[in-house]
mmCIF file of C-alpha atoms in Angstrom:
data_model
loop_
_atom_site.group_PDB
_atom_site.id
_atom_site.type_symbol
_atom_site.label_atom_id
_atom_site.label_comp_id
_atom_site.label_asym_id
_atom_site.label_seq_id
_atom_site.Cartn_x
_atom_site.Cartn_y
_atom_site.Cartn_z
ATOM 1 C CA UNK A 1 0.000 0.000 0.000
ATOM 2 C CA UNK A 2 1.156 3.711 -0.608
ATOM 3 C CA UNK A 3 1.105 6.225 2.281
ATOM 4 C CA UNK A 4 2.026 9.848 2.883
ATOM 5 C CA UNK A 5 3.225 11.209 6.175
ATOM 6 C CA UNK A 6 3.197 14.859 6.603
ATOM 7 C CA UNK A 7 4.337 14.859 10.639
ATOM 8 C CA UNK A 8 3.597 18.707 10.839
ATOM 9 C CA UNK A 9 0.155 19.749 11.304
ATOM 10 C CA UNK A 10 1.101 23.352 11.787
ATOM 11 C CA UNK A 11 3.620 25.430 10.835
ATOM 12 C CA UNK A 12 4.771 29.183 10.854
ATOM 13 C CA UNK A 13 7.221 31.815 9.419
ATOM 14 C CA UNK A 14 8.202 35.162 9.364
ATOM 15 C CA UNK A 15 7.124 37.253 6.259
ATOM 16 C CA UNK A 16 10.143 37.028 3.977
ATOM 17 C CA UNK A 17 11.273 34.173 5.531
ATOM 18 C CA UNK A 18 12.377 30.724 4.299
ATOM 19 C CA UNK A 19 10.195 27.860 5.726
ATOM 20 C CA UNK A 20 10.600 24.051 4.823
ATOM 21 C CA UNK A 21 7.588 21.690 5.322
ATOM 22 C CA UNK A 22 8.119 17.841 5.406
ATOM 23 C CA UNK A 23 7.005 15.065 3.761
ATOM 24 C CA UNK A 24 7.375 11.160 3.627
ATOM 25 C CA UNK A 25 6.061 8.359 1.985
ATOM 26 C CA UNK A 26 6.242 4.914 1.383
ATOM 27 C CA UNK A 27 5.473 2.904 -2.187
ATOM 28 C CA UNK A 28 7.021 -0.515 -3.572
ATOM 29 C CA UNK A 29 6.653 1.076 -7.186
ATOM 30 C CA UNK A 30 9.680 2.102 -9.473
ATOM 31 C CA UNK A 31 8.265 4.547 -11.172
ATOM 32 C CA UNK A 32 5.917 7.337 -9.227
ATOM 33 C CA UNK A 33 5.473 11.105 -9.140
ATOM 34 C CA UNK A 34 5.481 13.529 -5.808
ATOM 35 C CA UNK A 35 3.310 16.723 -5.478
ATOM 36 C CA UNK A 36 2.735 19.374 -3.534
ATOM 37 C CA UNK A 37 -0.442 20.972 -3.638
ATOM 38 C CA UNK A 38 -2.156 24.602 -1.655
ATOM 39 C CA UNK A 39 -4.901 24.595 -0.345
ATOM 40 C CA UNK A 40 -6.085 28.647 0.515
ATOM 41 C CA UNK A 41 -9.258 29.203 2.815
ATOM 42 C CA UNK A 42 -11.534 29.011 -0.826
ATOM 43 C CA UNK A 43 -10.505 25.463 -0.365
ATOM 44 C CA UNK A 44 -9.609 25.406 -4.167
ATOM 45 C CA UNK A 45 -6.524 22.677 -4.475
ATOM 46 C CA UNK A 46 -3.939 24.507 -6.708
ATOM 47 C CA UNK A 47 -0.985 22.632 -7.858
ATOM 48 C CA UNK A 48 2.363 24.240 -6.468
ATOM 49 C CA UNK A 49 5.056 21.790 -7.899
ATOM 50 C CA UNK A 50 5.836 18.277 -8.577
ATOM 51 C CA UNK A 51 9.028 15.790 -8.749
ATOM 52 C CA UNK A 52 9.534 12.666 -11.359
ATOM 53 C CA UNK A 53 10.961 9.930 -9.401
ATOM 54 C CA UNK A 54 13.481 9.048 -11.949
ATOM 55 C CA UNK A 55 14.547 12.524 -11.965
ATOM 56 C CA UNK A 56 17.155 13.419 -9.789
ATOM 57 C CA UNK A 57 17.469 17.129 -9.951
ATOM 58 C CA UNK A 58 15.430 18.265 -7.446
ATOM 59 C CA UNK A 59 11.571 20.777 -8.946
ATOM 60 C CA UNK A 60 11.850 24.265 -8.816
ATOM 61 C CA UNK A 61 8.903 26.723 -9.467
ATOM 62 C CA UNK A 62 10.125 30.519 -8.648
ATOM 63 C CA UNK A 63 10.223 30.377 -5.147
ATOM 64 C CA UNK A 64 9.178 27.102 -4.442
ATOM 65 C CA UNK A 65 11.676 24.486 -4.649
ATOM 66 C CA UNK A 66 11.856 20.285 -3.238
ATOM 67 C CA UNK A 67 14.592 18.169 -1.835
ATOM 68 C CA UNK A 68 13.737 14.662 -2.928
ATOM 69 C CA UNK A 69 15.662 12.325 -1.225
ATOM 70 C CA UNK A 70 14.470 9.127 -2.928
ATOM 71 C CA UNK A 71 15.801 6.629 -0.961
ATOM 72 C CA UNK A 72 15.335 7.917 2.280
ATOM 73 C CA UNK A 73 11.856 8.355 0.482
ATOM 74 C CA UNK A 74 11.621 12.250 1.637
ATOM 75 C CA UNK A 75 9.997 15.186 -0.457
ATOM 76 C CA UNK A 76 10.093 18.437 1.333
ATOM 77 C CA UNK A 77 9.270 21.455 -0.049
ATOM 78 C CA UNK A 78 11.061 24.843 0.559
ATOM 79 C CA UNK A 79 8.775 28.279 0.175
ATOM 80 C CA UNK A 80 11.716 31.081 -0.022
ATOM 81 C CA UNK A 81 10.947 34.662 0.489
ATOM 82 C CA UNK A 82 7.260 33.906 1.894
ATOM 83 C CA UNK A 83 4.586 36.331 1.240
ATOM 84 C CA UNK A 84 1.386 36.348 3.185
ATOM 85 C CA UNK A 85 -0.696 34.895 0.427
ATOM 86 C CA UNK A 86 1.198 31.687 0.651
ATOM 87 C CA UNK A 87 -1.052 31.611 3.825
ATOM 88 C CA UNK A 88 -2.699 27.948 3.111
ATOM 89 C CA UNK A 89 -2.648 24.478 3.758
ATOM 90 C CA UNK A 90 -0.350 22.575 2.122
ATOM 91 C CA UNK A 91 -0.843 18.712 0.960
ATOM 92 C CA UNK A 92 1.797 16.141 -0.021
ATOM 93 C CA UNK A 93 0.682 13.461 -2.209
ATOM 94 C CA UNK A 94 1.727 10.417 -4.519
ATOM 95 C CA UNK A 95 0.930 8.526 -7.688
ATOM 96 C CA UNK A 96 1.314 5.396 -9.159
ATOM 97 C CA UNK A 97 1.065 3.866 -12.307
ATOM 98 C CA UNK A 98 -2.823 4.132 -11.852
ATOM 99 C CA UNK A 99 -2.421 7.687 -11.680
ATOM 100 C CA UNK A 100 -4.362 8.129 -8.091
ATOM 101 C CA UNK A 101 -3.041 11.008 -5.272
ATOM 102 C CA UNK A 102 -2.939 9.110 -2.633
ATOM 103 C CA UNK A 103 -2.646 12.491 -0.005
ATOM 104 C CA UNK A 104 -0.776 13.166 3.327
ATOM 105 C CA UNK A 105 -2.919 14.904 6.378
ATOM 106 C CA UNK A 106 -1.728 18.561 5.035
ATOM 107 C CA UNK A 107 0.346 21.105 6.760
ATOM 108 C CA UNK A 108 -1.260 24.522 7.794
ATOM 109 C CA UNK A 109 1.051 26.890 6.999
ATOM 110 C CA UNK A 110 0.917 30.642 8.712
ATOM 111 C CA UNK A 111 2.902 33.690 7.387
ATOM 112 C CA UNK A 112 3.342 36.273 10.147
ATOM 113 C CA UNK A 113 3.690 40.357 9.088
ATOM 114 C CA UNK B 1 -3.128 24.617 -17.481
ATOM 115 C CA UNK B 2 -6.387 23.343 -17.797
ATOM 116 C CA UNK B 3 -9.792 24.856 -16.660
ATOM 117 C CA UNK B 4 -12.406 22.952 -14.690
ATOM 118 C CA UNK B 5 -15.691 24.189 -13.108
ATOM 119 C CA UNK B 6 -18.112 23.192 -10.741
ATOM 120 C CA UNK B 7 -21.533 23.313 -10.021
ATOM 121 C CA UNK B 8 -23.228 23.748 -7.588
ATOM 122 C CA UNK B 9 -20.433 25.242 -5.934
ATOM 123 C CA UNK B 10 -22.479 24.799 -2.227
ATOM 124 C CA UNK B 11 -25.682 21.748 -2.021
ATOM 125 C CA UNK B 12 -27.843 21.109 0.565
ATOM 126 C CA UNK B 13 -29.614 18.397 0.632
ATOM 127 C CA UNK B 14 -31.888 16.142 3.151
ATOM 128 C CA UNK B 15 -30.106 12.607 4.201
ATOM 129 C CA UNK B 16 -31.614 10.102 1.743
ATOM 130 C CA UNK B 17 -32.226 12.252 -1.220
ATOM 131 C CA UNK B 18 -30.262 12.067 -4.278
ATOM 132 C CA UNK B 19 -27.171 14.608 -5.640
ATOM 133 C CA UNK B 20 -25.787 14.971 -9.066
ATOM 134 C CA UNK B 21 -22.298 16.763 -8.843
ATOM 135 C CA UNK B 22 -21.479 18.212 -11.891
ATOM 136 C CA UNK B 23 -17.890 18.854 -13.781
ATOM 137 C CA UNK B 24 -17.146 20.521 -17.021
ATOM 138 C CA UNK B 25 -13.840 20.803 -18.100
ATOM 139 C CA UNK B 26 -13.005 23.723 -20.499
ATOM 140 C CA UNK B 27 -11.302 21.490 -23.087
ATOM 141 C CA UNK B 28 -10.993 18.213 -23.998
ATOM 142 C CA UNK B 29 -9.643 15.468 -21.560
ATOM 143 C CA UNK B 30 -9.230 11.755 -21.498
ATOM 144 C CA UNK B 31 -9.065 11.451 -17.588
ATOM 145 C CA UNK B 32 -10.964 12.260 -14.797
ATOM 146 C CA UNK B 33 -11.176 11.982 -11.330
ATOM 147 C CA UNK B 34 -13.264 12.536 -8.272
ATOM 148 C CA UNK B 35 -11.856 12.960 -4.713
ATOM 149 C CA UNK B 36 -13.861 13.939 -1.419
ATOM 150 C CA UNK B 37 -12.083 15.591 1.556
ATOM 151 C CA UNK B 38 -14.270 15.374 5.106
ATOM 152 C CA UNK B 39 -13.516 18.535 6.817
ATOM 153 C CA UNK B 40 -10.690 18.227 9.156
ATOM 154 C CA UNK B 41 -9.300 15.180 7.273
ATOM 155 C CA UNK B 42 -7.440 14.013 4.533
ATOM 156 C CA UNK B 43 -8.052 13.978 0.445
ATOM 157 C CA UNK B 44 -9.764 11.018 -0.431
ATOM 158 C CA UNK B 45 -9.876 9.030 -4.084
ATOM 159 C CA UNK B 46 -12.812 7.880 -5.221
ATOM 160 C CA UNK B 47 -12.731 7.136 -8.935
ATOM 161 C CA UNK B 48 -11.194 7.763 -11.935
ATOM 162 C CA UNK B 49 -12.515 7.541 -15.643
ATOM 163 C CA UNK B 50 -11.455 7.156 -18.357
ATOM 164 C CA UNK B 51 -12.290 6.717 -22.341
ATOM 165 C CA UNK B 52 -16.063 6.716 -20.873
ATOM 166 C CA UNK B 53 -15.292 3.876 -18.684
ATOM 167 C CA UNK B 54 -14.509 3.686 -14.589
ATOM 168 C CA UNK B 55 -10.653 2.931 -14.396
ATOM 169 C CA UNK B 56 -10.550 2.656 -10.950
ATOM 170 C CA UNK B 57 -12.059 2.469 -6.971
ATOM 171 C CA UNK B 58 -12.136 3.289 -4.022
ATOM 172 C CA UNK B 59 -13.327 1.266 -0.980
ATOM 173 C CA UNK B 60 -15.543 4.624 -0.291
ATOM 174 C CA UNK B 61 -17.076 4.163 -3.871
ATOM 175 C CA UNK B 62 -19.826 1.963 -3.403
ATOM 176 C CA UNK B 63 -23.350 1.339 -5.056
ATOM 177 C CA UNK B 64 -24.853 4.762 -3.981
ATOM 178 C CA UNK B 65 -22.393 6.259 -5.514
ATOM 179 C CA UNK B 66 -21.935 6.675 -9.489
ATOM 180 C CA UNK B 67 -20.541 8.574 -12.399
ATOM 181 C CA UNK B 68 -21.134 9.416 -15.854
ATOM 182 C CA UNK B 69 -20.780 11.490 -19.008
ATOM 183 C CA UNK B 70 -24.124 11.734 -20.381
ATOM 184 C CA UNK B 71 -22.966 14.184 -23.272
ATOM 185 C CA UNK B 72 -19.368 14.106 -23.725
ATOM 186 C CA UNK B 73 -18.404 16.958 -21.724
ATOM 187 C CA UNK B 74 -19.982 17.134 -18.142
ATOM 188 C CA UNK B 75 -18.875 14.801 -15.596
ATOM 189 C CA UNK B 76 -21.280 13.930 -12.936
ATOM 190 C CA UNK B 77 -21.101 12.163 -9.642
ATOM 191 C CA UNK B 78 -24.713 11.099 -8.678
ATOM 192 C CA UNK B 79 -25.161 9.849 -5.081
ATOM 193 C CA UNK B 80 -28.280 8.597 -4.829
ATOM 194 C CA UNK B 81 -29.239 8.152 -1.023
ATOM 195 C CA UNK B 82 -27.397 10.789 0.785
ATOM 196 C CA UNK B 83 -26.334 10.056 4.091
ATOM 197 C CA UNK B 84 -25.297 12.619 6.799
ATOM 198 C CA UNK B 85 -21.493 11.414 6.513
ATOM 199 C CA UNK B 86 -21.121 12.068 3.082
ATOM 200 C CA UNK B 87 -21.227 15.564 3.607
ATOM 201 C CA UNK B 88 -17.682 16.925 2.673
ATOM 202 C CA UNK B 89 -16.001 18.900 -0.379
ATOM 203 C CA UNK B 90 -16.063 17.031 -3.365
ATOM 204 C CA UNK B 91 -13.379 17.770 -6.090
ATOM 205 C CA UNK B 92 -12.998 17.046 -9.626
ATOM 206 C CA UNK B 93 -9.592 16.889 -11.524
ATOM 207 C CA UNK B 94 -8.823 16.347 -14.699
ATOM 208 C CA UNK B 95 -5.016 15.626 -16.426
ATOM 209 C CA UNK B 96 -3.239 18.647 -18.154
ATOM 210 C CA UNK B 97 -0.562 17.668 -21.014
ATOM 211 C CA UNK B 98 1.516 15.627 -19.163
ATOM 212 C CA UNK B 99 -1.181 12.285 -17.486
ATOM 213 C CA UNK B 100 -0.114 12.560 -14.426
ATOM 214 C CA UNK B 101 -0.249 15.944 -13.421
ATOM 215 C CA UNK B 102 -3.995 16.903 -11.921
ATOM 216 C CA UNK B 103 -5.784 20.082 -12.309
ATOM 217 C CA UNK B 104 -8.868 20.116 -9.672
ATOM 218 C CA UNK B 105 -12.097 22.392 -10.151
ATOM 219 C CA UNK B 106 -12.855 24.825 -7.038
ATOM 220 C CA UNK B 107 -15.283 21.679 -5.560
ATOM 221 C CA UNK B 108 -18.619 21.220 -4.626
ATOM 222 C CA UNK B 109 -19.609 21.702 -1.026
ATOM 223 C CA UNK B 110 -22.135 19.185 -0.158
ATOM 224 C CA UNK B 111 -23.837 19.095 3.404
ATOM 225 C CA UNK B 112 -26.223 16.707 4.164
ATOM 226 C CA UNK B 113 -28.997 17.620 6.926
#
């Protein structure tokens, strides 16, 4: 079975700040892709970034980036400069060959002025 | 990236009665899928389709629950005898250029009374 552990259900950071938010999961399949999705108060799900598992050079989107660490089978994700709409919650999730997120528990993540 | 509404964004209903969900993608896509998230707790899958044809289940997806594309465009997730614990968010997503990468609508808020 496929699971994703996000082990912090809150976190915050100082407004220009740099703030890292965890994630770990487990699979037995070779070939899978990682993604990090936001989750504002509308409760839309907007797509922030996402990581190839045969890749090895770790996603960047502007000022989101990832360290995938696939054998320790880690996928953090790194918001530099952080602004206060990056205010959200922030989900970690997987898929397999069939294509499914499987999802992690989310992170909240607050931005203090 | 691709578009998706949904409608109704908010439903109401009385436990028992039956909803129709509906999705419609701004451009053409091959696969779809429907996720519910409970408040408080994590994304769930419940189905994908594909070609006109269910690809795969979840556990959660049982016989009240049921989807279609009755003219090539919308989406629909019926549930026909709503009970009080299926009240939750319900998202649609459909794949951008790349299959694996999942663009979700703004979701259906449906509480059951």
């Amino acid at each position: 079975a496929q699971t994703v552990t996000q082990s912090q259900p809150e976190m915050s950071v100082q407004e220009a700040e740099t703030v890292t938010l965890s994630c770990t999961y487990d699979t037995s399949e070779s070939d899978y892709y990682l993604f990090w999705y936001k989750q504002p108060p509308s409760r839309q799900m907007i797509l922030v970034i996402r990581q190839e598992a045969y890749k090895q050079q770790n996603a960047t989107e502007n000022r989101f980036s990832v360290n995938f660490q696939k054998a320790a089978k880690s996928f953090s994700l790194k918001i530099s400069d952080s602004q206060l709409g990056d205010a959200a919650m922030y989900f970690c999730a997987l898929a397999g060959s069939n294509y499914q997120l499987i999802w992690g528990a989310g992170t909240k993540l607050i931005i203090k002025p | 990236e691709p578009e998706v509404t949904q409608t109704p964004s908010h439903q109401v209903t009385q436990m028992g009665q039956e909803v129709i969900l509906r999705c419609v993608p701004i451009s053409n896509h091959l696969y779809f899928y429907w996720y519910r998230q409970i408040l408080g707790q994590k994304v769930e899958f419940l189905v994908s389709f594909y070609n006109n044809e269910i690809s795969e289940k979840s556990e959660i997806f049982d016989d009240q629950f049921s989807v279609e594309r009755p003219d090539g465009s919308n989406f629909t997730l019926k549930i026909r005898s709503t009970k009080l614990e299926d009240s939750a968010m319900y998202f649609c997503a459909v794949t951008g250029q790349d299959s694996y990468e999942q663009y979700f609508g703004p979701g259906t808020r449906l509480t059951v009374t």
